[in-house]
Amino acid sequence: MLALAHSAAMLGIDGYVVRVEADSAAGTPSFSIIGLPDRALAESRDRVRAAIVNSGYRFPAGRVLVNLAPADVKKSGPGFDLPIALALLALDEQLDTLALQRFVSLGELALDGAVQSTRGILPMAIAARNAGFDAIVVPRANAREAALVSGLHVYAIATFHDAVSIALGHGEKFRFVPPERPVADPRRTDADFCDVRGQALAKRALEIAAAGGHNVLMVGPPGCGKTMLARRLPSILPEMSVDEALEVTKIYSVAGLLDDEAGIVTARPFRAPHHTISQVALCGGGSSPRPGEISLAQNGVLFLDEIAEFSRTALEVMRQPLEEGTIAIARAAGTFVYPARFALVASMNPCPCGFRGTRDNDCRCDDAAVAKYVAKLSGPLLDRIDLHVDVARIAYDEMVSRARGEPSAAIRERVLAARAIQAHRYARTAYRTNAATSGADVRRWCALDERASAILRNASLKRHLSARALDRIARVARTIADLAGSTTISDAHVAEAIGYRSLERRGMAA
Ligand SMILES: Nc1ncnc2c1ncn2[C@@H]1O[C@H](COP(=O)(O)OP(=O)(O)O)[C@@H](O)[C@H]1O
Ligand SMILES: [Mg+2]
Ligand SMILES: [Zn+2]
């Protein structure tokens, strides 16, 4: 006797369909499961057995074997209890196994037969639809998330008994129809650049960063507004495309962070992890793997406030995502990747005490301490930051002035125009923004005119700039020219770009 049900599992942020095969043979009663990680096995067995019996059904007699195919992949997630229990009822002919072929089901069972929510529903529902299923049976709390996938009927259940009713053909009352909701305007945010007094240079740097996709480092004493400025970056970024929004929603689904009211994530992520964060929480992983902060920042902003306070290992791990836009998670069963493409915004004090170079210059740090402090930002990390900007404390008069700064909406218009120019320029390439160009492509796409080259050559001789630093300047100059609507990169554009290398000017980095 053989019975078959269908479920789904996750690898990275993608789902795949899992076949749940149940078989029995005469002999001493036993119950084994193949295809789950060892530590999950015993618990799942106990839950399934108790839920079947406590829901008033019979547990099959004899030697019972369940195989989660493909069996060689150890699956993650507690969502297999429900399809296993359904397959066991079919094995015992309390259900028709044919009725289990139409749908994928997911859910962890409690001992009393209640069905508990699980994470990763969105990618698994997408996998079910792509595999040709027309329905999915999920815990009630996950129904709205499953309903984001078009072309899939969603059944929302509270108990194992409900799932059996659906398999017996009484499913209508469990059909989930998502309620109509007004779509929130993703741009609406309380943090607007008009609140920031002064700081023209930092605002300009953030505008360039938003326009060209560049990473930014703000250096300045405590209280000058670095955190305030960074939090306003999302207000000038373009809206996410539908594909970007779906990708972000999948990541939040896998992380278990999608609340059932939210639906699809439309606002660009802004993540600001504290410097005491563990490496797993920052980069992802763990025994039941979840995406970390760098993946939760996908398509949005990762703000590392007080970056010099982060552990050196945490900063080193950022190298791969900054280069490739992904992070590899190594596990006993193999490696998979999570997406991690974000704009990095970092802030730091100029020295451990924070007051080096301020007007009153009351810094108490010696040079060795300052060097050690800055060395934390290793070369590879700094290499991926195109814009360094000094942020000074603003004068009292400016702080108390009533004059409002330029609102985010106006800045955003210029950013969108510069993005449109880039979309046109890179239409036939894999690039989206100037910041992403690398190697020979920088020289191709970000070519300087004659006077601009002369200025750059001059600066490079005076300051011993590396080839990489020259590329960074060229990329930023390209974005500055795009913001000005200029096809050529002129001397003024390059001169401004050179200004955003303040760390090199101070001999802090190569
Ligand atoms: N340029 C500014 N314009 C308006 N308010 C400011 C400015 N700079 C600082 N502030 C005020 O000071 C507070 C602290 O600024 P913050 O951004 O936390 O500084 P930092 O991160 O550089 O230490 C802000 O919440 C804000 O109220
Ligand atoms: Mg701060
Ligand atoms: Zn100091």
Coordinates of C-alpha atoms and ligand atoms in Angstrom, one line a residue:
M1 CA 0.0 0.0 0.0
L2 CA 1.4 3.4 -0.9
A3 CA -0.1 6.9 -0.4
L4 CA 1.2 10.3 -1.7
A5 CA 0.7 13.9 -0.6
H6 CA 2.5 17.1 -1.6
S7 CA 4.3 19.8 0.4
A8 CA 7.1 22.3 -0.1
A9 CA 10.4 23.3 1.4
M10 CA 12.9 26.2 1.2
L11 CA 16.4 26.5 -0.1
G12 CA 17.7 30.0 0.4
I13 CA 14.8 32.2 -0.5
D14 CA 13.3 29.8 -3.1
G15 CA 10.8 27.1 -2.5
Y16 CA 10.5 23.6 -4.1
V17 CA 7.8 21.0 -4.0
V18 CA 8.3 17.9 -1.8
R19 CA 6.6 14.6 -2.4
V20 CA 5.4 13.0 0.8
E21 CA 5.3 9.2 0.2
A22 CA 3.8 6.9 2.9
D23 CA 4.1 3.1 2.8
S24 CA 3.3 0.4 5.2
A25 CA 4.1 -3.3 5.7
A26 CA 2.9 -6.0 8.1
G27 CA 4.9 -6.4 11.2
T28 CA 5.7 -4.9 14.6
P29 CA 4.2 -1.4 14.7
S30 CA 6.8 1.3 14.0
F31 CA 6.9 4.8 12.4
S32 CA 9.9 6.2 10.6
I33 CA 10.5 9.3 8.4
I34 CA 13.2 9.7 5.9
G35 CA 14.4 13.1 4.5
L36 CA 14.3 15.4 7.6
P37 CA 17.2 16.5 9.6
D38 CA 17.8 14.2 12.5
R39 CA 16.9 16.6 15.2
A40 CA 13.5 17.4 13.6
L41 CA 12.6 13.7 13.1
A42 CA 11.5 12.5 16.5
E43 CA 9.5 15.7 17.3
S44 CA 7.7 15.5 14.0
R45 CA 6.8 11.9 14.6
D46 CA 5.4 12.5 18.0
R47 CA 3.4 15.5 16.8
V48 CA 1.9 13.7 13.8
R49 CA 0.9 10.6 15.8
A50 CA -0.7 12.7 18.6
A51 CA -2.5 15.0 16.2
I52 CA -4.0 12.1 14.2
V53 CA -5.2 10.3 17.3
N54 CA -6.4 13.4 19.2
S55 CA -8.4 14.5 16.2
G56 CA -10.4 11.3 16.3
Y57 CA -8.7 9.4 13.4
R58 CA -6.9 6.1 13.4
F59 CA -3.1 5.8 13.2
P60 CA -2.2 3.2 10.5
A61 CA -1.2 -0.2 11.8
G62 CA 2.0 -2.1 11.0
R63 CA 5.4 -0.7 10.0
V64 CA 4.9 2.7 8.6
L65 CA 7.5 4.5 6.6
V66 CA 7.3 8.1 5.3
N67 CA 9.7 9.4 2.7
L68 CA 10.1 13.1 1.9
A69 CA 11.4 13.1 -1.6
P70 CA 13.9 14.1 -2.8
A71 CA 15.2 12.2 0.2
D72 CA 18.9 13.2 -0.2
V73 CA 18.1 16.9 0.6
K74 CA 17.6 17.5 4.3
K75 CA 14.7 19.8 4.4
S76 CA 14.2 22.7 6.7
G77 CA 10.9 23.8 8.2
P78 CA 8.3 22.2 10.5
G79 CA 5.6 22.5 7.8
F80 CA 5.6 18.8 6.8
D81 CA 3.5 17.6 9.8
L82 CA 0.3 18.3 8.0
P83 CA 1.0 16.6 4.6
I84 CA 2.5 13.6 6.5
A85 CA -0.6 13.2 8.6
L86 CA -2.8 13.5 5.5
A87 CA -0.7 10.9 3.7
L88 CA -1.0 8.5 6.7
L89 CA -4.9 8.8 6.6
A90 CA -4.8 8.0 2.9
L91 CA -2.5 5.0 3.6
D92 CA -5.1 3.8 6.0
E93 CA -7.9 4.4 3.5
Q94 CA -9.6 7.0 5.7
L95 CA -9.1 9.4 2.8
D96 CA -8.8 8.9 -1.0
T97 CA -5.2 9.4 -2.0
L98 CA -6.4 10.9 -5.3
A99 CA -7.9 13.8 -3.4
L100 CA -4.4 14.7 -2.1
Q101 CA -3.0 15.1 -5.6
R102 CA -4.6 18.5 -6.3
F103 CA -3.0 20.6 -3.6
V104 CA 0.2 21.3 -1.6
S105 CA -0.2 21.6 2.1
L106 CA 2.0 23.1 4.8
G107 CA 1.6 23.4 8.6
E108 CA 3.1 22.3 11.9
L109 CA 0.7 20.3 14.0
A110 CA 0.1 20.7 17.7
L111 CA -0.6 17.6 19.8
D112 CA -4.3 18.5 19.9
G113 CA -4.5 18.8 16.1
A114 CA -4.3 22.6 15.9
V115 CA -2.4 23.8 12.9
Q116 CA 0.4 26.4 13.6
S117 CA 1.7 29.0 11.2
T118 CA 5.1 28.6 9.5
R119 CA 7.5 30.9 7.7
G120 CA 8.5 30.9 4.1
I121 CA 4.9 30.5 2.8
L122 CA 5.4 32.9 -0.1
P123 CA 8.3 31.2 -1.9
M124 CA 6.7 27.8 -1.2
A125 CA 3.4 29.0 -2.7
I126 CA 5.2 30.3 -5.8
A127 CA 6.9 26.9 -6.1
A128 CA 3.5 25.1 -5.8
R129 CA 2.0 27.2 -8.6
N130 CA 5.1 26.8 -10.8
A131 CA 4.9 23.0 -10.4
G132 CA 1.3 23.1 -11.7
F133 CA -0.8 22.8 -8.5
D134 CA -3.9 24.8 -8.4
A135 CA -4.4 24.9 -4.7
I136 CA -2.5 25.3 -1.4
V137 CA -3.7 24.5 2.1
V138 CA -2.1 26.6 4.8
P139 CA -2.5 27.7 8.4
R140 CA -5.0 30.6 8.7
A141 CA -2.3 33.1 9.8
N142 CA -0.4 32.4 6.6
A143 CA -3.3 32.7 4.2
R144 CA -2.9 36.3 3.2
E145 CA 0.7 35.7 2.3
A146 CA -0.1 32.6 0.2
A147 CA -2.8 34.7 -1.6
L148 CA -0.1 37.1 -2.9
V149 CA 0.5 34.4 -5.5
S150 CA -1.9 34.7 -8.4
G151 CA -3.4 31.6 -10.0
L152 CA -3.5 29.6 -6.8
H153 CA -6.5 28.8 -4.7
V154 CA -5.8 29.2 -1.0
Y155 CA -7.5 27.2 1.8
A156 CA -7.0 28.5 5.3
I157 CA -7.3 26.1 8.1
A158 CA -7.1 26.0 11.9
T159 CA -7.0 22.3 12.6
F160 CA -6.0 19.0 11.1
H161 CA -9.7 18.1 10.9
D162 CA -10.3 21.1 8.6
A163 CA -7.6 19.7 6.2
V164 CA -9.3 16.3 6.2
S165 CA -12.6 18.0 5.4
I166 CA -11.0 19.7 2.4
A167 CA -9.6 16.3 1.2
L168 CA -13.1 14.8 1.6
G169 CA -14.5 17.5 -0.7
H170 CA -16.0 19.9 1.8
G171 CA -13.4 22.6 1.2
E172 CA -15.6 25.6 0.2
K173 CA -15.9 27.1 3.6
F174 CA -12.1 27.2 4.0
R175 CA -11.5 29.0 0.7
F176 CA -9.6 32.2 1.5
V177 CA -10.5 35.4 -0.3
P178 CA -8.1 38.3 0.6
P179 CA -10.0 41.4 1.7
E180 CA -9.6 44.5 -0.4
R181 CA -7.2 46.9 1.2
P182 CA -6.1 50.4 0.3
V183 CA -2.6 50.2 -0.9
A184 CA -0.3 52.4 1.3
D185 CA 1.8 54.9 -0.5
P186 CA 5.3 53.5 -0.1
R187 CA 6.9 57.0 -0.4
R188 CA 5.0 58.4 2.6
T189 CA 7.5 58.6 5.3
D190 CA 7.8 60.9 8.3
A191 CA 11.5 61.5 7.8
D192 CA 12.0 64.3 5.2
F193 CA 15.2 66.1 4.3
C194 CA 13.4 69.5 4.9
D195 CA 13.9 68.9 8.6
V196 CA 17.7 69.0 8.3
R197 CA 19.3 72.4 8.8
G198 CA 22.5 73.2 6.9
Q199 CA 24.6 70.2 6.0
A200 CA 24.5 71.0 2.3
L201 CA 27.5 68.9 1.6
A202 CA 26.2 65.8 3.3
K203 CA 22.8 66.2 1.6
R204 CA 24.5 66.6 -1.7
A205 CA 26.5 63.4 -1.1
L206 CA 23.3 61.5 -0.2
E207 CA 21.6 62.8 -3.4
I208 CA 24.6 61.6 -5.5
A209 CA 24.5 58.2 -3.6
A210 CA 20.8 57.8 -4.4
A211 CA 21.2 58.8 -8.0
G212 CA 24.1 56.6 -8.8
G213 CA 23.7 53.7 -6.3
H214 CA 26.9 54.6 -4.5
N215 CA 27.8 53.7 -0.9
V216 CA 28.5 56.5 1.5
L217 CA 30.5 57.0 4.6
M218 CA 29.7 60.1 6.8
V219 CA 32.5 61.2 9.2
G220 CA 31.7 63.7 11.9
P221 CA 31.5 64.5 15.6
P222 CA 28.6 63.2 17.8
G223 CA 25.3 65.2 17.4
C224 CA 26.0 66.7 13.9
G225 CA 23.1 64.9 12.3
K226 CA 24.7 61.8 10.7
T227 CA 21.9 59.4 11.9
M228 CA 19.3 62.0 11.0
L229 CA 20.6 62.3 7.5
A230 CA 21.0 58.6 6.9
R231 CA 17.4 57.9 8.0
R232 CA 16.2 60.3 5.2
L233 CA 17.9 58.5 2.4
P234 CA 14.9 56.2 1.6
S235 CA 12.8 59.3 1.0
I236 CA 14.7 60.2 -2.1
L237 CA 15.2 56.7 -3.6
P238 CA 13.1 55.5 -6.6
E239 CA 10.1 53.2 -5.9
M240 CA 10.7 49.5 -6.1
S241 CA 9.7 47.7 -9.3
V242 CA 7.2 44.9 -8.9
D243 CA 10.0 42.3 -9.3
E244 CA 12.0 44.1 -6.6
A245 CA 9.0 44.2 -4.2
L246 CA 8.3 40.5 -4.7
E247 CA 11.9 39.6 -4.1
V248 CA 12.0 41.6 -0.9
T249 CA 8.6 40.1 0.2
K250 CA 10.1 36.5 -0.3
I251 CA 13.0 37.4 1.9
Y252 CA 10.8 38.7 4.7
S253 CA 8.6 35.6 4.3
V254 CA 11.6 33.3 4.8
A255 CA 12.7 35.4 7.8
G256 CA 9.2 35.0 9.3
L257 CA 8.9 38.8 9.4
L258 CA 5.9 39.2 7.1
D259 CA 3.0 40.2 9.3
D260 CA -0.4 38.8 8.1
E261 CA -1.8 42.3 7.6
A262 CA 1.0 43.7 5.5
G263 CA 0.8 41.8 2.2
I264 CA 3.5 42.5 -0.3
V265 CA 6.4 44.7 0.9
T266 CA 6.3 47.9 -1.2
A267 CA 8.5 50.3 0.9
R268 CA 12.3 50.0 0.2
P269 CA 13.9 48.3 3.2
F270 CA 15.9 50.5 5.6
R271 CA 17.8 48.3 8.1
A272 CA 20.0 49.8 10.9
P273 CA 21.5 46.9 13.0
H274 CA 23.2 47.9 16.2
H275 CA 26.9 47.4 16.3
T276 CA 26.6 44.6 19.0
I277 CA 24.7 42.4 16.5
S278 CA 25.9 38.8 16.2
Q279 CA 27.4 37.7 12.9
V280 CA 24.5 35.3 12.3
A281 CA 21.9 38.0 12.8
L282 CA 23.9 40.3 10.5
C283 CA 24.7 37.9 7.7
G284 CA 22.2 35.1 8.0
G285 CA 22.4 31.4 8.8
G286 CA 21.8 29.5 12.0
S287 CA 20.6 26.0 12.7
S288 CA 17.2 26.7 11.1
P289 CA 18.6 29.2 8.6
R290 CA 17.2 32.7 8.2
P291 CA 18.3 35.7 6.2
G292 CA 20.3 38.3 8.2
E293 CA 20.1 42.0 8.2
I294 CA 22.2 42.4 5.0
S295 CA 19.6 40.3 3.2
L296 CA 16.7 42.1 4.9
A297 CA 18.2 45.3 3.4
Q298 CA 17.9 43.8 -0.2
N299 CA 17.0 46.5 -2.7
G300 CA 17.2 49.1 0.1
V301 CA 19.5 50.7 2.6
L302 CA 21.8 49.1 5.1
F303 CA 22.8 51.7 7.7
L304 CA 25.8 50.8 9.8
D305 CA 25.8 53.6 12.4
E306 CA 29.1 54.0 14.2
I307 CA 30.7 51.5 11.9
A308 CA 34.0 51.5 13.7
E309 CA 32.3 49.9 16.7
F310 CA 31.3 46.8 14.7
S311 CA 33.5 43.8 15.2
R312 CA 36.3 43.3 12.7
T313 CA 34.9 39.9 11.7
A314 CA 31.5 41.3 11.1
L315 CA 32.9 43.9 8.8
E316 CA 35.1 41.4 7.0
V317 CA 32.0 39.2 6.2
M318 CA 30.5 42.2 4.4
R319 CA 33.1 41.9 1.6
Q320 CA 31.3 39.3 -0.4
P321 CA 27.9 41.0 -0.4
L322 CA 29.5 44.3 -1.3
E323 CA 31.2 42.7 -4.2
E324 CA 28.6 40.3 -5.4
G325 CA 25.2 41.3 -3.9
T326 CA 24.8 37.8 -2.3
I327 CA 26.0 36.0 0.8
A328 CA 26.8 32.3 0.8
I329 CA 25.6 30.3 3.8
A330 CA 27.5 27.1 4.4
R331 CA 25.7 24.2 6.0
A332 CA 26.5 20.6 6.6
A333 CA 24.0 19.7 3.8
G334 CA 25.6 22.1 1.3
T335 CA 25.9 25.8 0.6
F336 CA 23.1 28.1 -0.6
V337 CA 23.0 31.9 -1.1
Y338 CA 20.7 34.6 0.1
P339 CA 20.5 37.9 -1.9
A340 CA 22.2 40.8 -0.2
R341 CA 22.2 43.8 -2.6
F342 CA 21.9 47.0 -0.7
A343 CA 23.1 50.6 -0.6
L344 CA 25.5 50.9 2.3
V345 CA 25.4 54.0 4.4
A346 CA 27.9 54.1 7.2
S347 CA 28.7 56.7 9.8
M348 CA 31.6 57.2 12.2
N349 CA 33.3 59.6 14.5
P350 CA 36.6 61.0 13.2
C351 CA 38.4 59.5 16.2
P352 CA 37.6 57.5 19.4
C353 CA 36.6 60.6 21.4
G354 CA 34.7 62.0 18.4
F355 CA 36.0 65.6 18.5
R356 CA 39.1 65.5 16.2
G357 CA 39.0 68.3 13.7
T358 CA 36.1 70.2 15.2
R359 CA 36.2 73.9 15.6
D360 CA 37.3 73.9 19.2
N361 CA 39.5 70.9 18.5
D362 CA 39.2 69.4 21.9
C363 CA 40.2 65.9 20.8
R364 CA 42.1 64.0 23.4
C365 CA 43.2 61.0 21.2
D366 CA 46.8 60.3 20.3
D367 CA 47.6 59.5 16.6
A368 CA 48.1 55.8 17.2
A369 CA 44.7 55.5 18.7
V370 CA 43.1 57.3 15.8
A371 CA 45.0 55.1 13.3
K372 CA 43.9 51.9 15.0
Y373 CA 40.3 53.2 15.1
V374 CA 40.2 53.9 11.4
A375 CA 42.1 50.7 10.4
K376 CA 39.0 48.8 11.5
L377 CA 37.5 49.8 8.2
S378 CA 39.8 47.5 6.2
G379 CA 40.9 48.4 2.7
P380 CA 38.4 46.0 1.0
L381 CA 35.5 47.6 2.8
L382 CA 36.6 51.2 2.1
D383 CA 37.1 50.1 -1.5
R384 CA 33.4 49.7 -1.9
I385 CA 32.6 53.1 -0.5
D386 CA 32.6 55.7 -3.3
L387 CA 31.7 58.7 -1.2
H388 CA 33.3 59.9 2.0
V389 CA 31.8 63.0 3.4
D390 CA 32.9 65.2 6.4
V391 CA 29.9 66.3 8.4
A392 CA 30.6 69.2 10.7
R393 CA 28.5 70.5 13.6
I394 CA 26.3 73.3 12.4
A395 CA 26.4 76.7 14.0
Y396 CA 23.8 77.6 16.6
D397 CA 22.3 80.3 14.4
E398 CA 21.7 77.8 11.6
M399 CA 20.2 75.2 14.0
V400 CA 17.6 77.6 15.4
S401 CA 16.8 79.2 12.1
R402 CA 13.2 78.6 10.9
A403 CA 14.3 78.2 7.3
R404 CA 13.3 74.8 6.1
G405 CA 15.6 72.8 3.9
E406 CA 14.8 71.5 0.5
P407 CA 12.1 68.8 0.7
S408 CA 12.8 65.2 -0.2
A409 CA 10.3 65.3 -3.1
A410 CA 12.3 67.9 -4.9
I411 CA 15.6 66.0 -4.5
R412 CA 13.9 62.8 -5.5
E413 CA 12.9 64.3 -8.9
R414 CA 16.5 64.9 -9.7
V415 CA 17.4 61.4 -8.6
L416 CA 14.8 59.9 -10.8
A417 CA 16.0 61.9 -13.8
A418 CA 19.6 60.7 -13.3
R419 CA 18.4 57.1 -12.9
A420 CA 16.5 57.4 -16.2
I421 CA 19.7 58.5 -17.9
Q422 CA 21.5 55.5 -16.4
A423 CA 18.7 53.1 -17.4
H424 CA 19.1 54.2 -21.0
R425 CA 22.9 54.0 -20.9
Y426 CA 23.1 50.5 -19.4
A427 CA 20.0 49.1 -21.2
R428 CA 22.1 46.5 -23.0
T429 CA 24.3 45.6 -20.0
A430 CA 23.8 43.9 -16.6
Y431 CA 24.4 47.2 -14.9
R432 CA 21.7 49.4 -13.4
T433 CA 23.7 52.2 -11.9
N434 CA 27.0 53.9 -12.3
A435 CA 28.2 52.5 -9.0
A436 CA 28.0 49.0 -10.3
T437 CA 30.4 49.4 -13.2
S438 CA 33.8 47.8 -12.7
G439 CA 37.2 47.3 -14.3
A440 CA 37.4 48.3 -17.9
D441 CA 33.8 49.2 -18.0
V442 CA 34.5 52.2 -15.8
R443 CA 36.8 53.6 -18.4
R444 CA 34.3 52.8 -21.1
W445 CA 31.2 54.3 -19.5
C446 CA 32.7 56.9 -17.3
A447 CA 35.2 58.5 -19.7
L448 CA 36.4 62.0 -18.8
D449 CA 36.9 64.9 -21.1
E450 CA 40.4 66.3 -21.6
R451 CA 40.4 68.9 -18.9
A452 CA 38.7 66.5 -16.4
S453 CA 41.5 63.9 -17.1
A454 CA 44.1 66.6 -16.4
I455 CA 42.6 67.4 -13.0
L456 CA 42.4 63.8 -12.1
R457 CA 46.0 63.1 -13.1
N458 CA 47.1 66.0 -11.0
A459 CA 45.2 64.9 -8.0
S460 CA 46.5 61.4 -8.4
L461 CA 50.1 62.5 -8.4
K462 CA 49.7 64.8 -5.4
R463 CA 47.9 62.3 -3.3
H464 CA 49.2 58.9 -4.6
L465 CA 45.8 57.7 -5.4
S466 CA 45.4 54.0 -6.3
A467 CA 43.9 52.8 -9.6
R468 CA 40.9 51.8 -7.6
A469 CA 40.5 55.2 -6.1
L470 CA 40.6 56.7 -9.6
D471 CA 37.8 54.4 -10.7
R472 CA 35.7 55.5 -7.7
I473 CA 36.2 59.1 -8.6
A474 CA 35.3 58.5 -12.2
R475 CA 32.1 56.6 -11.2
V476 CA 31.0 59.4 -8.9
A477 CA 31.9 62.1 -11.5
R478 CA 29.7 60.2 -14.0
T479 CA 26.7 60.4 -11.5
I480 CA 27.4 64.1 -10.9
A481 CA 27.3 64.7 -14.6
D482 CA 24.1 62.7 -14.9
L483 CA 22.5 64.8 -12.2
A484 CA 23.5 67.8 -14.2
G485 CA 22.1 66.3 -17.4
S486 CA 25.5 66.4 -19.0
T487 CA 26.6 63.7 -21.4
T488 CA 30.3 64.5 -21.0
I489 CA 32.1 64.5 -17.6
S490 CA 33.7 67.9 -17.2
D491 CA 36.4 69.3 -14.9
A492 CA 33.8 70.6 -12.5
H493 CA 32.2 67.2 -12.1
V494 CA 35.6 65.5 -11.4
A495 CA 36.6 68.2 -9.0
E496 CA 33.5 67.7 -7.0
A497 CA 34.0 63.9 -7.0
I498 CA 37.6 64.3 -5.8
G499 CA 36.1 66.2 -2.8
Y500 CA 34.4 63.0 -1.6
R501 CA 37.6 61.3 -0.8
S502 CA 38.2 63.0 2.5
L503 CA 39.7 59.9 4.2
E504 CA 42.4 59.7 1.6
R505 CA 43.1 63.4 2.0
R506 CA 43.7 62.7 5.7
G507 CA 45.9 59.7 4.9
M508 CA 43.4 57.5 6.6
A509 CA 43.0 55.1 3.7
A510 CA 44.8 54.1 0.5
Ligands
LIG1 N1 21.6 69.5 10.8 C1 20.6 69.4 11.7 N2 19.4 69.9 11.5 C2 18.4 69.7 12.4 N3 18.6 69.0 13.5 C3 19.8 68.5 13.8 C4 20.9 68.6 12.9 N4 21.9 68.0 13.4 C5 21.6 67.4 14.6 N5 20.2 67.7 14.8 C6 19.5 67.3 16.0 O1 20.4 66.6 16.9 C7 19.9 65.3 17.1 C8 21.1 64.3 17.1 O2 21.6 64.2 15.8 P1 22.1 62.8 15.2 O3 21.6 62.6 13.9 O4 21.8 61.7 16.2 O5 23.7 63.0 15.3 P2 24.8 62.0 15.1 O6 24.3 60.8 14.5 O7 25.8 62.7 14.1 O8 25.5 61.8 16.4 C9 18.9 65.0 16.0 O9 17.9 64.1 16.3 C10 18.4 66.4 15.7 O10 17.3 66.6 16.5
MG2 MG 24.3 58.9 15.4
ZN3 ZN 39.5 62.3 19.6

